[in-house]
């Protein structure tokens, strides 16, 4: 818990810790005013979209976080929309990993619409999500990759 509450911690590495949404809510309280945090890694936990939406609100005011790894959780389509909301308001994030999160077309399409307008470079990991079964979603991902050269989508 020290890394979560410390105001000068640059990395929060909490992968594979069985963190649930409530843990993310407690962490989110510290995000708006933290000027040092660069990396949030909460991959391979028990997180859902509910926890990610709390982080989305907190990250609107944060200008230091550059990398978010929330891969291998259970955020689904709502979580994909939360990622879109985060990236719409926060242009400081350079890497976002949401691989293997059960994100279907209803989550990937809003995310791609935000990425298509992105003016700062970013790497986004989407592989292992079921959107690949939807031709419209796949076409949109490919379109963003071709048109916006500063956006790298790893699918």
CSV table of C-alpha atoms in Angstrom, one decimal:
chain,number,residue,atom,x,y,z
A,1,UNK,CA,0.0,0.0,0.0
A,2,UNK,CA,2.9,2.4,0.4
A,3,UNK,CA,3.4,2.7,-3.4
A,4,UNK,CA,-0.2,3.6,-3.7
A,5,UNK,CA,-0.3,6.3,-1.1
A,6,UNK,CA,3.2,7.8,-1.7
A,7,UNK,CA,3.0,11.1,-3.4
A,8,UNK,CA,6.4,10.8,-5.1
A,9,UNK,CA,6.3,7.2,-6.3
A,10,UNK,CA,7.0,7.0,-10.1
A,11,UNK,CA,5.8,3.4,-10.7
A,12,UNK,CA,2.9,1.4,-9.3
A,13,UNK,CA,3.6,-2.2,-10.1
A,14,UNK,CA,0.7,-4.2,-8.9
A,15,UNK,CA,0.4,-7.0,-11.5
A,16,UNK,CA,-1.0,-10.4,-10.4
A,17,UNK,CA,-2.0,-9.1,-6.9
A,18,UNK,CA,-5.7,-10.1,-7.1
A,19,UNK,CA,-6.7,-6.4,-6.9
A,20,UNK,CA,-10.5,-5.8,-7.3
A,21,UNK,CA,-12.3,-2.6,-8.2
A,22,UNK,CA,-12.4,-1.4,-4.6
A,23,UNK,CA,-8.6,-1.4,-4.5
A,24,UNK,CA,-8.6,0.7,-7.7
A,25,UNK,CA,-11.1,3.1,-6.1
A,26,UNK,CA,-8.8,3.6,-3.1
A,27,UNK,CA,-5.8,4.2,-5.4
A,28,UNK,CA,-7.7,6.7,-7.6
A,29,UNK,CA,-8.0,9.2,-4.8
A,30,UNK,CA,-4.2,9.8,-5.1
A,31,UNK,CA,-4.1,10.3,-8.9
A,32,UNK,CA,-5.3,13.8,-9.5
A,33,UNK,CA,-2.5,15.6,-7.6
A,34,UNK,CA,0.3,13.1,-8.1
A,35,UNK,CA,2.9,14.8,-10.2
A,36,UNK,CA,5.5,12.0,-10.1
A,37,UNK,CA,3.7,8.8,-11.1
A,38,UNK,CA,4.6,7.7,-14.6
A,39,UNK,CA,3.6,4.0,-14.8
A,40,UNK,CA,0.4,2.2,-13.5
A,41,UNK,CA,0.6,-1.6,-13.9
A,42,UNK,CA,-2.5,-3.4,-12.6
A,43,UNK,CA,-2.4,-6.1,-15.2
A,44,UNK,CA,-3.6,-9.7,-14.5
A,45,UNK,CA,-5.9,-8.8,-11.6
A,46,UNK,CA,-9.7,-9.0,-11.0
A,47,UNK,CA,-10.6,-5.6,-12.3
A,48,UNK,CA,-13.8,-4.7,-14.2
A,49,UNK,CA,-15.0,-1.6,-16.0
A,50,UNK,CA,-16.4,-0.2,-12.7
A,51,UNK,CA,-12.9,0.3,-11.4
A,52,UNK,CA,-11.6,1.6,-14.6
A,53,UNK,CA,-14.3,4.3,-14.8
A,54,UNK,CA,-13.1,5.6,-11.4
A,55,UNK,CA,-9.6,5.8,-12.7
A,56,UNK,CA,-10.9,7.6,-15.8
A,57,UNK,CA,-12.3,10.4,-13.7
A,58,UNK,CA,-9.1,10.7,-11.7
A,59,UNK,CA,-6.8,10.7,-14.8
A,60,UNK,CA,-8.6,13.7,-16.3
A,61,UNK,CA,-6.5,16.0,-14.0
A,62,UNK,CA,-3.3,14.0,-14.0
A,63,UNK,CA,-0.5,15.1,-16.3
A,64,UNK,CA,2.3,12.8,-15.2
A,65,UNK,CA,1.0,9.2,-16.0
A,66,UNK,CA,2.5,8.0,-19.3
A,67,UNK,CA,1.9,4.3,-19.2
A,68,UNK,CA,-1.1,2.3,-18.1
A,69,UNK,CA,-1.1,-1.5,-18.2
A,70,UNK,CA,-4.5,-3.0,-17.4
A,71,UNK,CA,-4.2,-6.0,-19.6
A,72,UNK,CA,-5.6,-9.5,-18.6
A,73,UNK,CA,-8.5,-8.2,-16.5
A,74,UNK,CA,-12.2,-8.2,-17.2
A,75,UNK,CA,-13.1,-4.7,-18.3
A,76,UNK,CA,-15.3,-5.6,-21.4
A,77,UNK,CA,-16.9,-3.2,-23.7
A,78,UNK,CA,-17.7,-0.7,-20.9
A,79,UNK,CA,-14.0,-0.7,-20.0
A,80,UNK,CA,-13.1,0.0,-23.7
A,81,UNK,CA,-15.4,3.0,-23.5
A,82,UNK,CA,-13.6,4.1,-20.3
A,83,UNK,CA,-10.3,3.9,-22.1
A,84,UNK,CA,-11.7,6.0,-24.8
A,85,UNK,CA,-12.8,8.6,-22.2
A,86,UNK,CA,-9.4,8.6,-20.6
A,87,UNK,CA,-7.6,9.1,-23.9
A,88,UNK,CA,-10.1,11.8,-25.0
A,89,UNK,CA,-9.2,14.0,-22.0
A,90,UNK,CA,-5.6,13.0,-21.2
A,91,UNK,CA,-3.1,13.6,-23.9
A,92,UNK,CA,0.0,12.8,-21.8
A,93,UNK,CA,-0.5,9.0,-21.9
A,94,UNK,CA,1.9,7.4,-24.4
A,95,UNK,CA,1.2,3.7,-23.8
A,96,UNK,CA,-2.1,1.9,-22.9
A,97,UNK,CA,-2.2,-1.9,-22.8
A,98,UNK,CA,-5.8,-3.3,-22.7
A,99,UNK,CA,-5.0,-6.7,-24.3
A,100,UNK,CA,-7.0,-9.7,-23.3
A,101,UNK,CA,-9.9,-7.9,-21.6
A,102,UNK,CA,-13.0,-9.2,-23.3
A,103,UNK,CA,-13.4,-5.9,-25.3
A,104,UNK,CA,-15.8,-6.4,-28.2
A,105,UNK,CA,-16.8,-4.0,-30.9
A,106,UNK,CA,-18.9,-1.8,-28.5
A,107,UNK,CA,-15.7,-1.0,-26.7
A,108,UNK,CA,-13.2,-0.9,-29.6
A,109,UNK,CA,-15.2,1.4,-31.9
A,110,UNK,CA,-15.5,4.3,-29.4
A,111,UNK,CA,-11.8,3.8,-28.6
A,112,UNK,CA,-10.8,3.9,-32.3
A,113,UNK,CA,-12.9,7.1,-32.9
A,114,UNK,CA,-10.8,8.8,-30.1
A,115,UNK,CA,-7.5,7.4,-31.4
A,116,UNK,CA,-8.3,8.7,-35.0
A,117,UNK,CA,-8.3,12.2,-33.7
A,118,UNK,CA,-5.2,11.8,-31.4
A,119,UNK,CA,-2.5,14.5,-32.0
A,120,UNK,CA,0.2,12.9,-29.7
A,121,UNK,CA,1.8,9.6,-30.3
A,122,UNK,CA,0.6,6.5,-28.4
A,123,UNK,CA,1.0,2.8,-28.4
A,124,UNK,CA,-2.2,0.8,-27.7
A,125,UNK,CA,-2.3,-3.0,-27.2
A,126,UNK,CA,-5.6,-4.6,-28.2
A,127,UNK,CA,-4.7,-8.2,-29.0
A,128,UNK,CA,-6.6,-11.0,-27.4
A,129,UNK,CA,-9.9,-9.2,-27.4
A,130,UNK,CA,-13.1,-10.5,-29.1
A,131,UNK,CA,-13.6,-7.4,-31.3
A,132,UNK,CA,-11.7,-9.4,-34.0
A,133,UNK,CA,-14.9,-11.3,-34.7
A,134,UNK,CA,-16.6,-8.1,-35.9
A,135,UNK,CA,-15.6,-7.0,-39.4
A,136,UNK,CA,-16.7,-3.4,-38.8
A,137,UNK,CA,-14.5,-3.1,-35.7
A,138,UNK,CA,-11.5,-4.7,-37.4
A,139,UNK,CA,-11.9,-2.4,-40.4
A,140,UNK,CA,-12.0,0.6,-38.0
A,141,UNK,CA,-8.8,-0.5,-36.2
A,142,UNK,CA,-7.1,-0.9,-39.6
A,143,UNK,CA,-8.3,2.5,-40.8
A,144,UNK,CA,-6.9,4.2,-37.7
A,145,UNK,CA,-3.6,2.4,-38.1
A,146,UNK,CA,-3.3,3.6,-41.7
A,147,UNK,CA,-4.5,7.2,-41.4
A,148,UNK,CA,-3.0,8.2,-38.1
A,149,UNK,CA,0.7,7.4,-38.2
A,150,UNK,CA,1.3,8.6,-34.6
A,151,UNK,CA,-1.0,5.9,-33.3
A,152,UNK,CA,0.4,2.3,-33.1
A,153,UNK,CA,-2.2,-0.3,-32.4
A,154,UNK,CA,-0.9,-3.7,-31.6
A,155,UNK,CA,-3.7,-6.1,-32.5
